[in-house]
Coordinates of C-alpha atoms in Angstrom, one line a residue:
M17 CA 136.5 155.6 72.9
T18 CA 137.6 153.4 70.0
I19 CA 140.8 153.5 68.1
R20 CA 140.5 152.3 64.5
R21 CA 142.1 152.6 61.1
Y22 CA 141.4 155.8 59.1
E23 CA 138.7 155.5 56.5
E24 CA 137.9 157.9 53.6
Q25 CA 134.7 159.1 55.3
D26 CA 137.0 160.4 58.2
S27 CA 138.6 163.0 55.9
A28 CA 136.4 166.0 56.8
A29 CA 136.7 165.4 60.5
C30 CA 140.5 164.9 60.3
R31 CA 140.8 168.0 58.2
G32 CA 138.9 169.9 60.8
L33 CA 141.2 168.6 63.6
W34 CA 144.2 169.7 61.5
A35 CA 142.7 173.2 61.2
E36 CA 142.3 173.2 65.0
L37 CA 146.0 172.3 65.4
T38 CA 147.0 174.9 62.9
R39 CA 145.1 177.6 64.8
W40 CA 146.9 176.5 68.0
H41 CA 150.3 176.7 66.2
R42 CA 149.4 180.2 65.0
A43 CA 148.7 181.2 68.6
L44 CA 151.8 179.4 69.9
Y45 CA 154.0 181.3 67.6
D46 CA 151.9 184.5 67.3
D47 CA 152.0 184.0 63.5
P48 CA 148.7 184.1 61.6
S49 CA 150.4 183.0 58.4
I50 CA 151.0 179.4 59.6
G51 CA 148.9 177.0 57.5
G52 CA 148.1 179.6 54.9
D53 CA 144.5 180.5 53.8
D54 CA 143.2 177.0 54.4
P55 CA 144.4 175.8 57.8
G56 CA 143.0 172.3 57.3
S57 CA 144.8 171.7 54.0
G58 CA 147.9 170.3 55.8
F59 CA 145.9 167.1 56.3
D60 CA 145.3 166.5 52.6
G61 CA 148.6 164.8 51.8
L62 CA 148.5 162.5 54.9
A63 CA 145.6 160.1 54.2
G64 CA 147.0 156.6 53.9
E65 CA 147.2 153.1 55.4
R66 CA 149.1 154.2 58.6
I67 CA 146.6 156.6 60.1
W68 CA 144.4 155.7 63.0
V69 CA 141.5 157.7 64.4
A70 CA 140.0 158.0 67.8
E71 CA 136.3 157.9 67.8
R72 CA 134.1 158.8 70.7
R73 CA 130.3 158.8 70.6
G74 CA 130.3 158.5 66.8
S75 CA 132.7 161.5 66.3
V76 CA 136.4 161.5 65.3
V77 CA 138.2 163.3 68.1
G78 CA 141.8 162.6 67.2
F79 CA 144.2 160.9 64.8
V80 CA 147.8 159.8 64.6
G81 CA 150.0 159.0 61.6
L82 CA 153.0 156.7 61.4
V83 CA 155.6 157.2 58.7
I84 CA 157.9 154.2 58.2
R85 CA 161.2 154.5 56.4
G86 CA 163.1 151.3 56.5
R87 CA 163.7 150.3 60.1
Q88 CA 162.8 153.8 61.4
A89 CA 159.4 155.3 62.0
E90 CA 158.1 158.7 62.9
I91 CA 154.9 159.5 64.8
E92 CA 153.5 162.3 62.6
P93 CA 151.2 163.9 63.4
V94 CA 149.3 163.4 66.7
V95 CA 146.1 165.6 66.8
V96 CA 143.5 165.5 69.5
S97 CA 140.6 167.9 69.7
F98 CA 141.1 170.5 72.5
D99 CA 137.7 169.6 73.9
V100 CA 138.8 166.1 74.9
R101 CA 142.5 166.6 75.7
G102 CA 143.8 165.2 79.0
Q103 CA 141.6 162.1 78.7
G104 CA 144.2 159.6 77.4
I105 CA 143.1 159.8 73.8
G106 CA 146.5 161.0 72.5
R107 CA 148.2 158.3 74.6
S108 CA 146.1 155.6 73.1
L109 CA 146.7 156.9 69.6
V110 CA 150.5 157.0 70.1
E111 CA 150.5 153.5 71.7
T112 CA 148.6 152.1 68.8
A113 CA 151.1 153.6 66.3
V114 CA 154.1 152.4 68.3
E115 CA 152.7 148.8 68.5
A116 CA 152.1 148.9 64.7
A117 CA 155.7 150.0 64.2
R118 CA 157.0 147.3 66.5
A119 CA 154.9 144.7 64.6
E120 CA 156.6 145.9 61.3
G121 CA 160.1 145.4 62.8
V122 CA 160.9 149.0 63.2
R123 CA 164.1 149.6 65.3
Q124 CA 163.3 153.2 66.4
V125 CA 160.3 155.4 66.6
K126 CA 160.7 159.2 66.8
A127 CA 158.5 162.1 67.5
S128 CA 159.5 165.7 66.5
P129 CA 157.5 168.2 68.5
V130 CA 158.6 171.8 68.1
A131 CA 160.9 173.0 70.9
R132 CA 158.4 175.7 72.0
N133 CA 155.6 173.1 72.6
S134 CA 156.5 172.1 76.1
T135 CA 153.1 170.2 76.5
A136 CA 154.0 167.9 73.6
L137 CA 157.6 167.4 74.9
R138 CA 156.2 166.3 78.3
F139 CA 153.6 164.2 76.6
F140 CA 156.1 162.2 74.5
H141 CA 158.6 162.0 77.4
E142 CA 155.9 160.4 79.6
L143 CA 155.3 157.8 76.8
G144 CA 159.0 156.8 76.9
F145 CA 160.4 159.0 74.2
D146 CA 163.4 160.0 76.4
T147 CA 166.3 159.7 73.9
L148 CA 167.5 162.8 72.0
G149 CA 168.2 161.7 68.5
H150 CA 168.5 165.0 66.7
V151 CA 168.3 168.7 67.5
D152 CA 167.9 171.5 65.0
L153 CA 169.5 174.7 65.9
L154 CA 168.5 177.9 64.0
L155 CA 170.2 181.2 63.3
D156 CA 167.1 183.3 62.6
F157 CA 167.6 186.5 60.6
E158 CA 164.0 187.4 60.2
R159 CA 162.1 187.0 63.5
P160 CA 161.9 190.1 65.7
K161 CA 163.3 190.3 69.2
G162 CA 160.8 188.7 71.5
Y163 CA 159.5 186.2 69.0
W164 CA 161.4 183.3 70.5
R165 CA 161.1 182.4 74.2
E166 CA 164.3 182.7 76.2
R167 CA 166.0 180.4 78.6
E168 CA 165.2 176.9 77.3
R169 CA 167.9 174.7 78.7
L170 CA 169.6 171.8 76.9
A171 CA 173.1 170.3 77.4
E172 CA 173.7 172.9 80.1
R173 CA 173.2 175.7 77.6
E174 CA 170.4 178.3 77.2
F175 CA 168.5 178.4 74.0
R176 CA 165.5 180.3 72.6
A177 CA 162.5 178.2 71.6

């Protein structure tokens, strides 16, 4: 596997990976409207100089973006094909982005996985993202009972995720 900078010819593969991620989010939230009619279109505004791709056997199997604002950065997004998850590709992508942030003098790097995505929460925690910087709490008037998962614990309180 090789981690390298994003190039324009990677666009279709990255768009396909974004669509795969969108379909997973649709299943995670049981909401077929996530991502709209074109689930790959969320990638369209991302292409830039701070994207790295993971290439394996000539195919792009993942990518990571890094958004820097002053002395803070955000890992956004991390996408790895479901076919190759669990093989260290996401870890390598995030480590590449973190090193790039460090080289640019960034003071903090954040990741913002959705609260329901326990796999992503564990993934980032294992990579050292162990400081809570911000938590969004919602009062949801539209979602039906049962939409949110019950009993997520934080600060000795139960929440829905």
